[in-house]
Amino acid sequence: MPFECPLTNMSFATSFSCLCLFLLFHGCGATRAVELKHKAAGNTPQTLAVYEAWFGLPKHISVGYSTNNAETVRNQMRKAKSLGITGFVVDWYGNREPFIDQSYAVIQKAAAKEKFSVALMYDEGDTDEGATDQVIADLTAFHDNYLLPNSPGHEAYLTYKGRPVIFVFPHGNHTDWAQVRTAVNKWSSPPWLMQENLPGPHPEAFDGFYPWVNPGPDGWAADGSHWGERYLRDFYKNMAEKYSDMIVVGGAWPQFDDSRAAWSLNRHISARCGQTYRDALELWKEYFPPGQVIPFMLVQTWNDYEEGSQIETGIPTCTQGPGKNLTSAQSTTTQ
């Protein structure tokens, strides 16, 4: 049942109600006591960042490096660690994108050398015919190539409670994920499957959920002012109230601008002088009481320059000068 504060003076109803909730949950977002089934191993979520492994392909913009280059990847991991990021979640397409698969192999081996974590974000295909068979084949191939004891760098793969974690980026709702779950449960160590947003047609097939870059219910604003606060609040509220037995993954993004992408829809989220990132990193705390720490925070993204959400170059901050407002990039910690 929702938490209720006893009120005797209705003129103070709103402020007193929020005060009661704040004292109980350190935020006005939570509406009842929350007991997470799956919590962080430490006092803070493990911070991960989505990594795009397609740079070096002619069909993508040039960013000055190739994700197939081991030394480049190792340097990125060192920089990420200095920002409090402990792992990359690599966007992967199976045999649909051989270059990205080659990059993943480089990244996993580099992660093992750098004492860094790496995980799969499986980018689902958007075709109806044979969709489920394709997903099962892709995940089986990934397991056999990267998760077995003799797979190069397998020790770097992200695990939670001893099991590998796989993120799913859905397209089109063509896959029967219940069948996929049955297939992957046959692995010697069945994976935790994390799906974007809240449960869809096959909630029983997934173990947890994560939010993705989203301006919120009011849609994209021309000035980027809709940065996703309402969307994130709805996500955490639903997870706290309805899905506290699932793995809750937090989400944070610094900004968004897809003007450089070949698929641009002229969408923007303002960095707000770095406040968008800072607010997004902290918002989950308003919905889960002290001691109930979500396991993961997923930064979106490390290096998606085509959609302008990269933090590899730092978080924009505004410096006040005489009569002007200057924006510059500087590093920031995610802790």
mmCIF file of C-alpha atoms in Angstrom:
data_model
loop_
_atom_site.group_PDB
_atom_site.id
_atom_site.type_symbol
_atom_site.label_atom_id
_atom_site.label_comp_id
_atom_site.label_asym_id
_atom_site.label_seq_id
_atom_site.Cartn_x
_atom_site.Cartn_y
_atom_site.Cartn_z
ATOM 1 C CA MET A 1 0.000 0.000 0.000
ATOM 2 C CA PRO A 2 1.164 3.582 -0.570
ATOM 3 C CA PHE A 3 2.830 5.331 2.328
ATOM 4 C CA GLU A 4 0.552 7.958 3.906
ATOM 5 C CA CYS A 5 1.447 10.827 6.226
ATOM 6 C CA PRO A 6 -1.209 11.734 8.809
ATOM 7 C CA LEU A 7 -2.387 15.274 8.009
ATOM 8 C CA THR A 8 -4.367 17.539 10.304
ATOM 9 C CA ASN A 9 -3.889 20.835 8.483
ATOM 10 C CA MET A 10 -4.768 20.568 4.803
ATOM 11 C CA SER A 11 -2.917 23.797 3.967
ATOM 12 C CA PHE A 12 0.296 21.911 4.669
ATOM 13 C CA ALA A 13 -0.740 18.727 2.855
ATOM 14 C CA THR A 14 1.654 18.828 -0.042
ATOM 15 C CA SER A 15 4.750 19.987 1.812
ATOM 16 C CA PHE A 16 4.187 17.759 4.830
ATOM 17 C CA SER A 17 3.555 14.682 2.693
ATOM 18 C CA CYS A 18 6.785 15.213 0.784
ATOM 19 C CA LEU A 19 8.647 15.859 4.035
ATOM 20 C CA CYS A 20 7.469 12.546 5.455
ATOM 21 C CA LEU A 21 8.529 10.711 2.343
ATOM 22 C CA PHE A 22 11.868 12.503 2.276
ATOM 23 C CA LEU A 23 12.620 11.545 5.863
ATOM 24 C CA LEU A 24 11.749 7.927 5.152
ATOM 25 C CA PHE A 25 13.271 7.493 1.697
ATOM 26 C CA HIS A 26 15.502 10.585 1.211
ATOM 27 C CA GLY A 27 13.316 11.556 -1.746
ATOM 28 C CA CYS A 28 9.704 12.382 -2.617
ATOM 29 C CA GLY A 29 9.595 9.867 -5.466
ATOM 30 C CA ALA A 30 9.154 6.636 -3.509
ATOM 31 C CA THR A 31 5.653 5.732 -2.357
ATOM 32 C CA ARG A 32 6.294 2.652 -0.238
ATOM 33 C CA ALA A 33 9.072 0.777 1.486
ATOM 34 C CA VAL A 34 11.295 -0.914 -1.080
ATOM 35 C CA GLU A 35 13.305 -4.086 -0.578
ATOM 36 C CA LEU A 36 15.446 -4.849 -3.599
ATOM 37 C CA LYS A 37 16.024 -8.515 -4.299
ATOM 38 C CA HIS A 38 19.210 -7.706 -6.224
ATOM 39 C CA LYS A 39 21.551 -5.103 -4.761
ATOM 40 C CA ALA A 40 24.958 -3.679 -5.526
ATOM 41 C CA ALA A 41 27.960 -5.473 -4.112
ATOM 42 C CA GLY A 42 29.203 -2.198 -2.603
ATOM 43 C CA ASN A 43 27.856 1.161 -1.512
ATOM 44 C CA THR A 44 27.398 2.486 -5.046
ATOM 45 C CA PRO A 45 26.195 1.008 -8.334
ATOM 46 C CA GLN A 46 28.865 -0.378 -10.643
ATOM 47 C CA THR A 47 29.218 2.247 -13.370
ATOM 48 C CA LEU A 48 29.322 0.958 -16.947
ATOM 49 C CA ALA A 49 29.311 2.810 -20.271
ATOM 50 C CA VAL A 50 27.862 1.807 -23.631
ATOM 51 C CA TYR A 51 30.621 1.448 -26.239
ATOM 52 C CA GLU A 52 30.152 1.710 -30.010
ATOM 53 C CA ALA A 53 32.641 -0.583 -31.757
ATOM 54 C CA TRP A 54 32.027 0.495 -35.360
ATOM 55 C CA PHE A 55 34.535 3.293 -35.772
ATOM 56 C CA GLY A 56 36.907 2.528 -38.602
ATOM 57 C CA LEU A 57 34.061 1.434 -40.877
ATOM 58 C CA PRO A 58 33.607 3.788 -43.875
ATOM 59 C CA LYS A 59 29.826 4.005 -43.336
ATOM 60 C CA HIS A 60 30.389 5.691 -39.969
ATOM 61 C CA ILE A 61 31.950 9.066 -39.314
ATOM 62 C CA SER A 62 35.669 9.311 -38.707
ATOM 63 C CA VAL A 63 36.575 9.992 -35.075
ATOM 64 C CA GLY A 64 40.331 9.613 -35.442
ATOM 65 C CA TYR A 65 40.654 6.003 -34.293
ATOM 66 C CA SER A 66 39.620 2.459 -35.067
ATOM 67 C CA THR A 67 37.887 0.299 -32.497
ATOM 68 C CA ASN A 68 39.884 -2.620 -33.910
ATOM 69 C CA ASN A 69 43.082 -1.127 -32.462
ATOM 70 C CA ALA A 70 44.098 -2.741 -29.172
ATOM 71 C CA GLU A 71 46.227 0.142 -27.899
ATOM 72 C CA THR A 72 43.438 2.636 -28.608
ATOM 73 C CA VAL A 73 40.991 0.478 -26.678
ATOM 74 C CA ARG A 74 43.367 0.047 -23.734
ATOM 75 C CA ASN A 75 43.899 3.807 -23.536
ATOM 76 C CA GLN A 76 40.131 4.317 -23.527
ATOM 77 C CA MET A 77 39.779 1.882 -20.654
ATOM 78 C CA ARG A 78 42.425 3.694 -18.646
ATOM 79 C CA LYS A 79 40.645 6.994 -19.198
ATOM 80 C CA ALA A 80 37.280 5.454 -18.341
ATOM 81 C CA LYS A 81 38.649 4.116 -15.055
ATOM 82 C CA SER A 82 39.853 7.618 -14.162
ATOM 83 C CA LEU A 83 36.225 8.736 -14.548
ATOM 84 C CA GLY A 84 34.875 6.009 -12.267
ATOM 85 C CA ILE A 85 33.712 3.748 -15.106
ATOM 86 C CA THR A 86 34.575 0.094 -14.565
ATOM 87 C CA GLY A 87 33.330 -1.547 -17.762
ATOM 88 C CA PHE A 88 32.179 -1.133 -21.366
ATOM 89 C CA VAL A 89 28.892 -2.580 -22.609
ATOM 90 C CA VAL A 90 29.615 -3.177 -26.285
ATOM 91 C CA ASP A 91 26.901 -2.772 -28.907
ATOM 92 C CA TRP A 92 27.101 -6.040 -30.899
ATOM 93 C CA TYR A 93 25.180 -7.354 -33.926
ATOM 94 C CA GLY A 94 26.320 -10.940 -34.324
ATOM 95 C CA ASN A 95 27.369 -12.001 -37.813
ATOM 96 C CA ARG A 96 25.452 -9.065 -39.318
ATOM 97 C CA GLU A 97 28.447 -6.821 -38.550
ATOM 98 C CA PRO A 98 31.785 -8.708 -38.794
ATOM 99 C CA PHE A 99 33.871 -5.578 -38.141
ATOM 100 C CA ILE A 100 32.083 -4.981 -34.835
ATOM 101 C CA ASP A 101 32.551 -8.615 -33.881
ATOM 102 C CA GLN A 102 36.278 -8.257 -34.577
ATOM 103 C CA SER A 103 36.326 -5.125 -32.421
ATOM 104 C CA TYR A 104 34.580 -6.978 -29.610
ATOM 105 C CA ALA A 105 37.289 -9.640 -29.624
ATOM 106 C CA VAL A 106 39.935 -6.902 -29.316
ATOM 107 C CA ILE A 107 37.995 -5.182 -26.535
ATOM 108 C CA GLN A 108 37.518 -8.315 -24.433
ATOM 109 C CA LYS A 109 41.203 -9.214 -24.604
ATOM 110 C CA ALA A 110 42.187 -5.631 -23.757
ATOM 111 C CA ALA A 111 39.764 -5.589 -20.828
ATOM 112 C CA ALA A 112 41.425 -8.667 -19.320
ATOM 113 C CA LYS A 113 44.814 -6.945 -19.476
ATOM 114 C CA GLU A 114 43.465 -3.693 -17.989
ATOM 115 C CA LYS A 115 41.470 -5.343 -15.169
ATOM 116 C CA PHE A 116 38.368 -3.822 -16.724
ATOM 117 C CA SER A 117 34.918 -5.317 -17.359
ATOM 118 C CA VAL A 118 33.225 -5.906 -20.683
ATOM 119 C CA ALA A 119 29.666 -6.963 -21.452
ATOM 120 C CA LEU A 120 27.444 -7.551 -24.454
ATOM 121 C CA MET A 121 24.622 -5.292 -25.570
ATOM 122 C CA TYR A 122 22.898 -7.468 -28.145
ATOM 123 C CA ASP A 123 21.412 -5.274 -30.871
ATOM 124 C CA GLU A 124 18.412 -7.240 -32.061
ATOM 125 C CA GLY A 125 17.612 -7.415 -35.769
ATOM 126 C CA ASP A 126 14.463 -5.796 -37.134
ATOM 127 C CA THR A 127 13.190 -8.568 -39.382
ATOM 128 C CA ASP A 128 10.167 -10.723 -38.660
ATOM 129 C CA GLU A 129 11.003 -13.964 -40.433
ATOM 130 C CA GLY A 130 13.300 -16.203 -38.408
ATOM 131 C CA ALA A 131 13.860 -13.527 -35.751
ATOM 132 C CA THR A 132 13.868 -15.905 -32.793
ATOM 133 C CA ASP A 133 16.160 -18.425 -34.479
ATOM 134 C CA GLN A 134 18.559 -15.600 -35.365
ATOM 135 C CA VAL A 135 18.746 -14.365 -31.767
ATOM 136 C CA ILE A 136 19.367 -17.870 -30.431
ATOM 137 C CA ALA A 137 22.059 -18.465 -33.054
ATOM 138 C CA ASP A 138 23.749 -15.126 -32.313
ATOM 139 C CA LEU A 139 23.768 -15.591 -28.553
ATOM 140 C CA THR A 140 24.965 -19.173 -28.895
ATOM 141 C CA ALA A 141 27.826 -18.023 -31.112
ATOM 142 C CA PHE A 142 28.712 -15.295 -28.630
ATOM 143 C CA HIS A 143 28.714 -17.797 -25.781
ATOM 144 C CA ASP A 144 30.919 -20.249 -27.667
ATOM 145 C CA ASN A 145 33.382 -17.589 -28.842
ATOM 146 C CA TYR A 146 33.639 -15.353 -25.787
ATOM 147 C CA LEU A 147 32.270 -16.925 -22.605
ATOM 148 C CA LEU A 148 33.881 -20.348 -22.472
ATOM 149 C CA PRO A 149 36.883 -20.921 -20.159
ATOM 150 C CA ASN A 150 39.238 -21.056 -23.140
ATOM 151 C CA SER A 151 37.884 -17.866 -24.737
ATOM 152 C CA PRO A 152 40.568 -15.112 -24.844
ATOM 153 C CA GLY A 153 39.833 -12.550 -22.148
ATOM 154 C CA HIS A 154 36.762 -14.365 -20.828
ATOM 155 C CA GLU A 155 37.747 -13.488 -17.246
ATOM 156 C CA ALA A 156 36.967 -9.829 -18.005
ATOM 157 C CA TYR A 157 33.334 -10.535 -18.842
ATOM 158 C CA LEU A 158 30.865 -8.797 -16.511
ATOM 159 C CA THR A 159 29.180 -11.114 -14.049
ATOM 160 C CA TYR A 160 26.671 -10.591 -11.274
ATOM 161 C CA LYS A 161 26.376 -13.221 -8.578
ATOM 162 C CA GLY A 162 28.583 -15.439 -10.703
ATOM 163 C CA ARG A 163 26.512 -15.275 -13.893
ATOM 164 C CA PRO A 164 27.218 -13.288 -17.088
ATOM 165 C CA VAL A 165 25.147 -10.161 -17.734
ATOM 166 C CA ILE A 166 23.746 -9.525 -21.231
ATOM 167 C CA PHE A 167 21.945 -6.330 -22.203
ATOM 168 C CA VAL A 168 19.369 -6.433 -24.998
ATOM 169 C CA PHE A 169 18.638 -3.512 -27.313
ATOM 170 C CA PRO A 170 15.283 -4.441 -28.868
ATOM 171 C CA HIS A 171 13.943 -3.764 -32.360
ATOM 172 C CA GLY A 172 10.509 -4.506 -33.713
ATOM 173 C CA ASN A 173 9.185 -7.004 -31.137
ATOM 174 C CA HIS A 174 9.657 -9.922 -33.531
ATOM 175 C CA THR A 175 11.565 -12.217 -31.165
ATOM 176 C CA ASP A 176 9.931 -14.771 -28.908
ATOM 177 C CA TRP A 177 12.130 -14.115 -25.902
ATOM 178 C CA ALA A 178 10.527 -16.941 -23.943
ATOM 179 C CA GLN A 179 12.107 -19.351 -26.452
ATOM 180 C CA VAL A 180 15.404 -17.506 -26.184
ATOM 181 C CA ARG A 181 15.310 -17.816 -22.404
ATOM 182 C CA THR A 182 14.763 -21.566 -22.668
ATOM 183 C CA ALA A 183 17.778 -21.828 -24.970
ATOM 184 C CA VAL A 184 20.207 -19.766 -22.879
ATOM 185 C CA ASN A 185 19.131 -21.501 -19.682
ATOM 186 C CA LYS A 186 20.955 -24.549 -21.051
ATOM 187 C CA TRP A 187 24.291 -22.751 -20.762
ATOM 188 C CA SER A 188 26.475 -23.953 -17.899
ATOM 189 C CA SER A 189 26.074 -20.452 -16.437
ATOM 190 C CA PRO A 190 22.768 -18.985 -17.684
ATOM 191 C CA PRO A 191 22.989 -15.235 -18.296
ATOM 192 C CA TRP A 192 21.075 -12.436 -16.666
ATOM 193 C CA LEU A 193 19.121 -10.800 -19.500
ATOM 194 C CA MET A 194 18.543 -7.042 -19.214
ATOM 195 C CA GLN A 195 15.953 -5.429 -21.504
ATOM 196 C CA GLU A 196 15.471 -1.770 -22.350
ATOM 197 C CA ASN A 197 12.568 -0.008 -20.635
ATOM 198 C CA LEU A 198 9.903 -1.873 -18.663
ATOM 199 C CA PRO A 199 8.554 -5.397 -19.280
ATOM 200 C CA GLY A 200 6.955 -6.059 -22.662
ATOM 201 C CA PRO A 201 5.337 -9.182 -24.142
ATOM 202 C CA HIS A 202 7.689 -11.657 -22.403
ATOM 203 C CA PRO A 203 8.465 -10.295 -18.923
ATOM 204 C CA GLU A 204 9.295 -13.768 -17.618
ATOM 205 C CA ALA A 205 12.182 -14.027 -20.084
ATOM 206 C CA PHE A 206 14.136 -11.153 -18.545
ATOM 207 C CA ASP A 207 15.881 -10.608 -15.241
ATOM 208 C CA GLY A 208 16.113 -6.838 -15.234
ATOM 209 C CA PHE A 209 15.596 -3.598 -17.087
ATOM 210 C CA TYR A 210 17.446 -0.421 -17.971
ATOM 211 C CA PRO A 211 16.315 3.012 -19.220
ATOM 212 C CA TRP A 212 17.624 4.454 -22.497
ATOM 213 C CA VAL A 213 18.180 8.017 -23.722
ATOM 214 C CA ASN A 214 14.702 9.521 -23.828
ATOM 215 C CA PRO A 215 13.362 13.107 -23.665
ATOM 216 C CA GLY A 216 10.279 11.987 -21.752
ATOM 217 C CA PRO A 217 6.540 12.047 -22.438
ATOM 218 C CA ASP A 218 6.615 15.619 -23.776
ATOM 219 C CA GLY A 219 8.862 14.568 -26.647
ATOM 220 C CA TRP A 220 11.918 16.224 -28.128
ATOM 221 C CA ALA A 221 12.269 19.966 -27.583
ATOM 222 C CA ALA A 222 14.027 22.122 -30.186
ATOM 223 C CA ASP A 223 16.243 23.629 -27.483
ATOM 224 C CA GLY A 224 16.948 20.246 -25.885
ATOM 225 C CA SER A 225 15.356 21.257 -22.589
ATOM 226 C CA HIS A 226 13.422 17.980 -22.277
ATOM 227 C CA TRP A 227 16.323 15.973 -20.926
ATOM 228 C CA GLY A 228 14.390 12.936 -19.667
ATOM 229 C CA GLU A 229 13.637 13.638 -16.022
ATOM 230 C CA ARG A 230 9.981 12.541 -16.184
ATOM 231 C CA TYR A 231 10.938 9.435 -18.149
ATOM 232 C CA LEU A 232 13.550 8.411 -15.589
ATOM 233 C CA ARG A 233 11.203 9.137 -12.691
ATOM 234 C CA ASP A 234 8.520 6.939 -14.251
ATOM 235 C CA PHE A 235 11.072 4.174 -14.825
ATOM 236 C CA TYR A 236 12.391 4.163 -11.240
ATOM 237 C CA LYS A 237 8.917 4.526 -9.754
ATOM 238 C CA ASN A 238 7.686 1.497 -11.682
ATOM 239 C CA MET A 239 10.754 -0.548 -10.831
ATOM 240 C CA ALA A 240 10.436 0.318 -7.132
ATOM 241 C CA GLU A 241 6.701 -0.335 -6.912
ATOM 242 C CA LYS A 242 6.206 -3.270 -9.292
ATOM 243 C CA TYR A 243 9.533 -4.875 -10.143
ATOM 244 C CA SER A 244 11.745 -4.668 -7.071
ATOM 245 C CA ASP A 245 12.387 -8.402 -7.483
ATOM 246 C CA MET A 246 14.142 -7.691 -10.812
ATOM 247 C CA ILE A 247 17.617 -6.255 -11.416
ATOM 248 C CA VAL A 248 17.344 -2.473 -11.620
ATOM 249 C CA VAL A 249 19.866 -0.797 -13.913
ATOM 250 C CA GLY A 250 20.111 2.978 -13.736
ATOM 251 C CA GLY A 251 20.658 5.181 -16.769
ATOM 252 C CA ALA A 252 22.489 8.467 -17.302
ATOM 253 C CA TRP A 253 23.328 10.490 -20.401
ATOM 254 C CA PRO A 254 25.281 13.742 -20.752
ATOM 255 C CA GLN A 255 23.423 15.125 -23.792
ATOM 256 C CA PHE A 256 22.119 14.072 -27.212
ATOM 257 C CA ASP A 257 22.476 15.519 -30.719
ATOM 258 C CA ASP A 258 22.039 13.234 -33.711
ATOM 259 C CA SER A 259 22.819 15.895 -36.329
ATOM 260 C CA ARG A 260 25.997 14.064 -37.429
ATOM 261 C CA ALA A 261 24.249 10.740 -37.924
ATOM 262 C CA ALA A 262 23.196 9.533 -41.366
ATOM 263 C CA TRP A 263 19.825 8.682 -39.765
ATOM 264 C CA SER A 264 19.429 12.101 -38.096
ATOM 265 C CA LEU A 265 15.951 13.171 -36.983
ATOM 266 C CA ASN A 266 17.238 16.489 -35.581
ATOM 267 C CA ARG A 267 16.813 15.385 -31.966
ATOM 268 C CA HIS A 268 18.496 17.179 -29.097
ATOM 269 C CA ILE A 269 18.959 16.931 -25.336
ATOM 270 C CA SER A 270 20.843 19.801 -23.785
ATOM 271 C CA ALA A 271 23.814 19.146 -21.541
ATOM 272 C CA ARG A 272 22.626 22.036 -19.327
ATOM 273 C CA CYS A 273 26.227 22.825 -18.429
ATOM 274 C CA GLY A 274 26.724 19.249 -17.233
ATOM 275 C CA GLN A 275 23.615 19.259 -15.045
ATOM 276 C CA THR A 276 21.795 16.705 -17.220
ATOM 277 C CA TYR A 277 24.470 14.117 -16.494
ATOM 278 C CA ARG A 278 24.730 14.952 -12.803
ATOM 279 C CA ASP A 279 20.961 14.865 -12.284
ATOM 280 C CA ALA A 280 20.559 11.601 -14.177
ATOM 281 C CA LEU A 281 23.295 9.913 -12.144
ATOM 282 C CA GLU A 282 21.621 10.767 -8.842
ATOM 283 C CA LEU A 283 17.902 10.426 -9.584
ATOM 284 C CA TRP A 284 17.614 6.735 -8.674
ATOM 285 C CA LYS A 285 18.359 7.591 -5.037
ATOM 286 C CA GLU A 286 14.958 9.259 -4.677
ATOM 287 C CA TYR A 287 13.175 5.953 -5.274
ATOM 288 C CA PHE A 288 15.214 3.484 -3.244
ATOM 289 C CA PRO A 289 15.919 3.853 0.499
ATOM 290 C CA PRO A 290 19.430 4.024 1.956
ATOM 291 C CA GLY A 291 21.023 0.597 1.852
ATOM 292 C CA GLN A 292 18.958 -0.413 -1.184
ATOM 293 C CA VAL A 293 21.602 0.265 -3.826
ATOM 294 C CA ILE A 294 20.863 -0.710 -7.417
ATOM 295 C CA PRO A 295 23.548 -2.980 -8.923
ATOM 296 C CA PHE A 296 24.454 -1.023 -12.073
ATOM 297 C CA MET A 297 24.465 2.454 -13.596
ATOM 298 C CA LEU A 298 24.653 2.466 -17.411
ATOM 299 C CA VAL A 299 26.166 5.610 -18.928
ATOM 300 C CA GLN A 300 24.880 6.325 -22.441
ATOM 301 C CA THR A 301 27.389 6.560 -24.022
ATOM 302 C CA TRP A 302 31.179 6.371 -23.986
ATOM 303 C CA ASN A 303 31.694 7.158 -27.664
ATOM 304 C CA ASP A 304 28.567 7.552 -29.776
ATOM 305 C CA TYR A 305 29.739 10.668 -31.602
ATOM 306 C CA GLU A 306 27.061 10.286 -34.275
ATOM 307 C CA GLU A 307 24.322 10.859 -31.725
ATOM 308 C CA GLY A 308 26.356 13.289 -29.645
ATOM 309 C CA SER A 309 26.034 11.381 -26.369
ATOM 310 C CA GLN A 310 29.721 10.602 -25.860
ATOM 311 C CA ILE A 311 31.521 11.282 -22.579
ATOM 312 C CA GLU A 312 34.909 10.207 -23.934
ATOM 313 C CA THR A 313 35.635 13.890 -24.585
ATOM 314 C CA GLY A 314 34.336 14.984 -21.198
ATOM 315 C CA ILE A 315 31.141 16.538 -19.899
ATOM 316 C CA PRO A 316 30.313 20.076 -21.114
ATOM 317 C CA THR A 317 30.401 22.665 -18.352
ATOM 318 C CA CYS A 318 29.602 26.364 -18.517
ATOM 319 C CA THR A 319 32.112 28.925 -17.277
ATOM 320 C CA GLN A 320 30.812 32.408 -16.610
ATOM 321 C CA GLY A 321 32.883 35.204 -18.088
ATOM 322 C CA PRO A 322 32.242 38.967 -18.327
ATOM 323 C CA GLY A 323 29.115 39.311 -20.390
ATOM 324 C CA LYS A 324 29.258 35.826 -21.876
ATOM 325 C CA ASN A 325 28.706 32.155 -21.196
ATOM 326 C CA LEU A 326 31.422 29.812 -22.439
ATOM 327 C CA THR A 327 30.980 26.069 -22.886
ATOM 328 C CA SER A 328 33.975 23.793 -22.617
ATOM 329 C CA ALA A 329 34.600 20.073 -22.249
ATOM 330 C CA GLN A 330 36.238 18.744 -19.134
ATOM 331 C CA SER A 331 36.403 15.398 -17.427
ATOM 332 C CA THR A 332 34.111 14.559 -14.579
ATOM 333 C CA THR A 333 33.831 11.609 -12.250
ATOM 334 C CA THR A 334 30.730 9.435 -12.258
ATOM 335 C CA GLN A 335 30.896 8.681 -8.587
#
